[in-house]
Amino acid sequence: MAEPWDTDHSFDHAALGERLARSLASGRYSGSPQFTPDVAPRWVAHGWDCDVFRVTDDTGVAWLCKLPKRRQVEPWLRKEAAILDALA
């Protein structure tokens, strides 16, 4: 899966890095993962169909986490559940 800063997607690495830093600096996120709409949440047209979350761990370190969209994951989970049911 392509990353949004890949050069073949014509994204400027420095500009995206600045945008991420600005979003994190201005964000008010704590506790459970929250959707950060300013951190390039959807690059569907560029093949990066993920949501980006900022998560702070127990030590206070902030992490950027990207997760596939729920609609992409649900069919896989249903298939896995069917297999587990068949084996039970």
PDB file of C-alpha atoms in Angstrom:
ATOM      1  CA  MET A   1       0.000   0.000   0.000  1.00  0.00           C
ATOM      2  CA  ALA A   2       1.439   3.344  -1.018  1.00  0.00           C
ATOM      3  CA  GLU A   3       2.297   5.914   1.614  1.00  0.00           C
ATOM      4  CA  PRO A   4       1.171   9.515   1.083  1.00  0.00           C
ATOM      5  CA  TRP A   5       4.763  10.769   1.054  1.00  0.00           C
ATOM      6  CA  ASP A   6       5.921   8.448  -1.736  1.00  0.00           C
ATOM      7  CA  THR A   7       7.526  10.511  -4.475  1.00  0.00           C
ATOM      8  CA  ASP A   8       5.588   8.711  -7.190  1.00  0.00           C
ATOM      9  CA  HIS A   9       2.422  10.209  -5.690  1.00  0.00           C
ATOM     10  CA  SER A  10       3.888  13.702  -6.149  1.00  0.00           C
ATOM     11  CA  PHE A  11       3.552  14.627  -2.473  1.00  0.00           C
ATOM     12  CA  ASP A  12       6.203  16.947  -1.074  1.00  0.00           C
ATOM     13  CA  HIS A  13       7.757  15.132   1.907  1.00  0.00           C
ATOM     14  CA  ALA A  14       8.722  18.352   3.716  1.00  0.00           C
ATOM     15  CA  ALA A  15       5.282  19.906   3.249  1.00  0.00           C
ATOM     16  CA  LEU A  16       3.520  16.811   4.560  1.00  0.00           C
ATOM     17  CA  GLY A  17       5.899  16.614   7.531  1.00  0.00           C
ATOM     18  CA  GLU A  18       5.185  20.248   8.352  1.00  0.00           C
ATOM     19  CA  ARG A  19       1.450  19.610   8.127  1.00  0.00           C
ATOM     20  CA  LEU A  20       1.691  16.612  10.456  1.00  0.00           C
ATOM     21  CA  ALA A  21       3.755  18.591  12.975  1.00  0.00           C
ATOM     22  CA  ARG A  22       1.342  21.530  12.845  1.00  0.00           C
ATOM     23  CA  SER A  23      -1.647  19.248  13.341  1.00  0.00           C
ATOM     24  CA  LEU A  24      -0.063  17.529  16.345  1.00  0.00           C
ATOM     25  CA  ALA A  25       1.008  20.847  17.887  1.00  0.00           C
ATOM     26  CA  SER A  26      -2.472  22.340  17.578  1.00  0.00           C
ATOM     27  CA  GLY A  27      -4.357  19.169  18.474  1.00  0.00           C
ATOM     28  CA  ARG A  28      -6.210  18.554  21.695  1.00  0.00           C
ATOM     29  CA  TYR A  29      -6.243  14.777  21.717  1.00  0.00           C
ATOM     30  CA  SER A  30      -6.079  12.587  24.778  1.00  0.00           C
ATOM     31  CA  GLY A  31      -7.339   9.265  26.011  1.00  0.00           C
ATOM     32  CA  SER A  32      -8.720   6.970  23.360  1.00  0.00           C
ATOM     33  CA  PRO A  33      -7.603   7.305  19.735  1.00  0.00           C
ATOM     34  CA  GLN A  34      -9.303  10.200  18.021  1.00  0.00           C
ATOM     35  CA  PHE A  35      -9.635  10.927  14.344  1.00  0.00           C
ATOM     36  CA  THR A  36      -7.422  13.835  13.300  1.00  0.00           C
ATOM     37  CA  PRO A  37      -8.990  15.374  10.200  1.00  0.00           C
ATOM     38  CA  ASP A  38      -5.987  17.611   9.482  1.00  0.00           C
ATOM     39  CA  VAL A  39      -3.530  14.719   9.136  1.00  0.00           C
ATOM     40  CA  ALA A  40      -4.300  13.659   5.577  1.00  0.00           C
ATOM     41  CA  PRO A  41      -7.095  11.273   6.635  1.00  0.00           C
ATOM     42  CA  ARG A  42      -8.161  10.048   3.215  1.00  0.00           C
ATOM     43  CA  TRP A  43      -5.974   9.597   0.170  1.00  0.00           C
ATOM     44  CA  VAL A  44      -8.423   7.327  -1.643  1.00  0.00           C
ATOM     45  CA  ALA A  45      -7.476   8.617  -5.076  1.00  0.00           C
ATOM     46  CA  HIS A  46      -3.823   7.906  -4.313  1.00  0.00           C
ATOM     47  CA  GLY A  47      -4.288   4.392  -2.975  1.00  0.00           C
ATOM     48  CA  TRP A  48      -3.845   5.238   0.712  1.00  0.00           C
ATOM     49  CA  ASP A  49      -7.300   4.445   2.052  1.00  0.00           C
ATOM     50  CA  CYS A  50      -6.633   4.747   5.772  1.00  0.00           C
ATOM     51  CA  ASP A  51      -7.568   6.889   8.737  1.00  0.00           C
ATOM     52  CA  VAL A  52      -4.814   8.433  10.842  1.00  0.00           C
ATOM     53  CA  PHE A  53      -5.032   8.611  14.616  1.00  0.00           C
ATOM     54  CA  ARG A  54      -2.843  10.235  17.248  1.00  0.00           C
ATOM     55  CA  VAL A  55      -2.486   8.020  20.307  1.00  0.00           C
ATOM     56  CA  THR A  56      -0.641   8.932  23.503  1.00  0.00           C
ATOM     57  CA  ASP A  57       0.714   5.962  25.442  1.00  0.00           C
ATOM     58  CA  ASP A  58       1.116   5.592  29.217  1.00  0.00           C
ATOM     59  CA  THR A  59       4.533   7.265  29.148  1.00  0.00           C
ATOM     60  CA  GLY A  60       3.213  10.366  27.390  1.00  0.00           C
ATOM     61  CA  VAL A  61       4.772   9.526  24.029  1.00  0.00           C
ATOM     62  CA  ALA A  62       2.507  10.387  21.097  1.00  0.00           C
ATOM     63  CA  TRP A  63       2.272   7.983  18.165  1.00  0.00           C
ATOM     64  CA  LEU A  64       0.701   8.391  14.754  1.00  0.00           C
ATOM     65  CA  CYS A  65      -1.226   5.240  13.892  1.00  0.00           C
ATOM     66  CA  LYS A  66      -2.842   4.469  10.577  1.00  0.00           C
ATOM     67  CA  LEU A  67      -5.657   1.974  10.331  1.00  0.00           C
ATOM     68  CA  PRO A  68      -7.524   0.661   7.300  1.00  0.00           C
ATOM     69  CA  LYS A  69     -11.062   1.874   6.890  1.00  0.00           C
ATOM     70  CA  ARG A  70     -13.693  -0.161   8.726  1.00  0.00           C
ATOM     71  CA  ARG A  71     -15.384  -1.110   5.449  1.00  0.00           C
ATOM     72  CA  GLN A  72     -12.133  -2.748   4.320  1.00  0.00           C
ATOM     73  CA  VAL A  73     -11.655  -4.687   7.556  1.00  0.00           C
ATOM     74  CA  GLU A  74     -15.201  -5.923   8.214  1.00  0.00           C
ATOM     75  CA  PRO A  75     -15.373  -8.448   5.322  1.00  0.00           C
ATOM     76  CA  TRP A  76     -12.089  -9.982   6.506  1.00  0.00           C
ATOM     77  CA  LEU A  77     -13.353 -10.189  10.101  1.00  0.00           C
ATOM     78  CA  ARG A  78     -16.587 -11.866   8.974  1.00  0.00           C
ATOM     79  CA  LYS A  79     -14.605 -14.435   6.990  1.00  0.00           C
ATOM     80  CA  GLU A  80     -12.305 -15.102   9.951  1.00  0.00           C
ATOM     81  CA  ALA A  81     -15.308 -15.490  12.287  1.00  0.00           C
ATOM     82  CA  ALA A  82     -16.897 -18.010   9.911  1.00  0.00           C
ATOM     83  CA  ILE A  83     -13.681 -20.054   9.830  1.00  0.00           C
ATOM     84  CA  LEU A  84     -13.391 -20.014  13.630  1.00  0.00           C
ATOM     85  CA  ASP A  85     -17.036 -21.086  13.970  1.00  0.00           C
ATOM     86  CA  ALA A  86     -16.443 -23.974  11.584  1.00  0.00           C
ATOM     87  CA  LEU A  87     -13.440 -25.142  13.605  1.00  0.00           C
ATOM     88  CA  ALA A  88     -15.213 -24.896  16.978  1.00  0.00           C
TER      89      ALA A  88
END
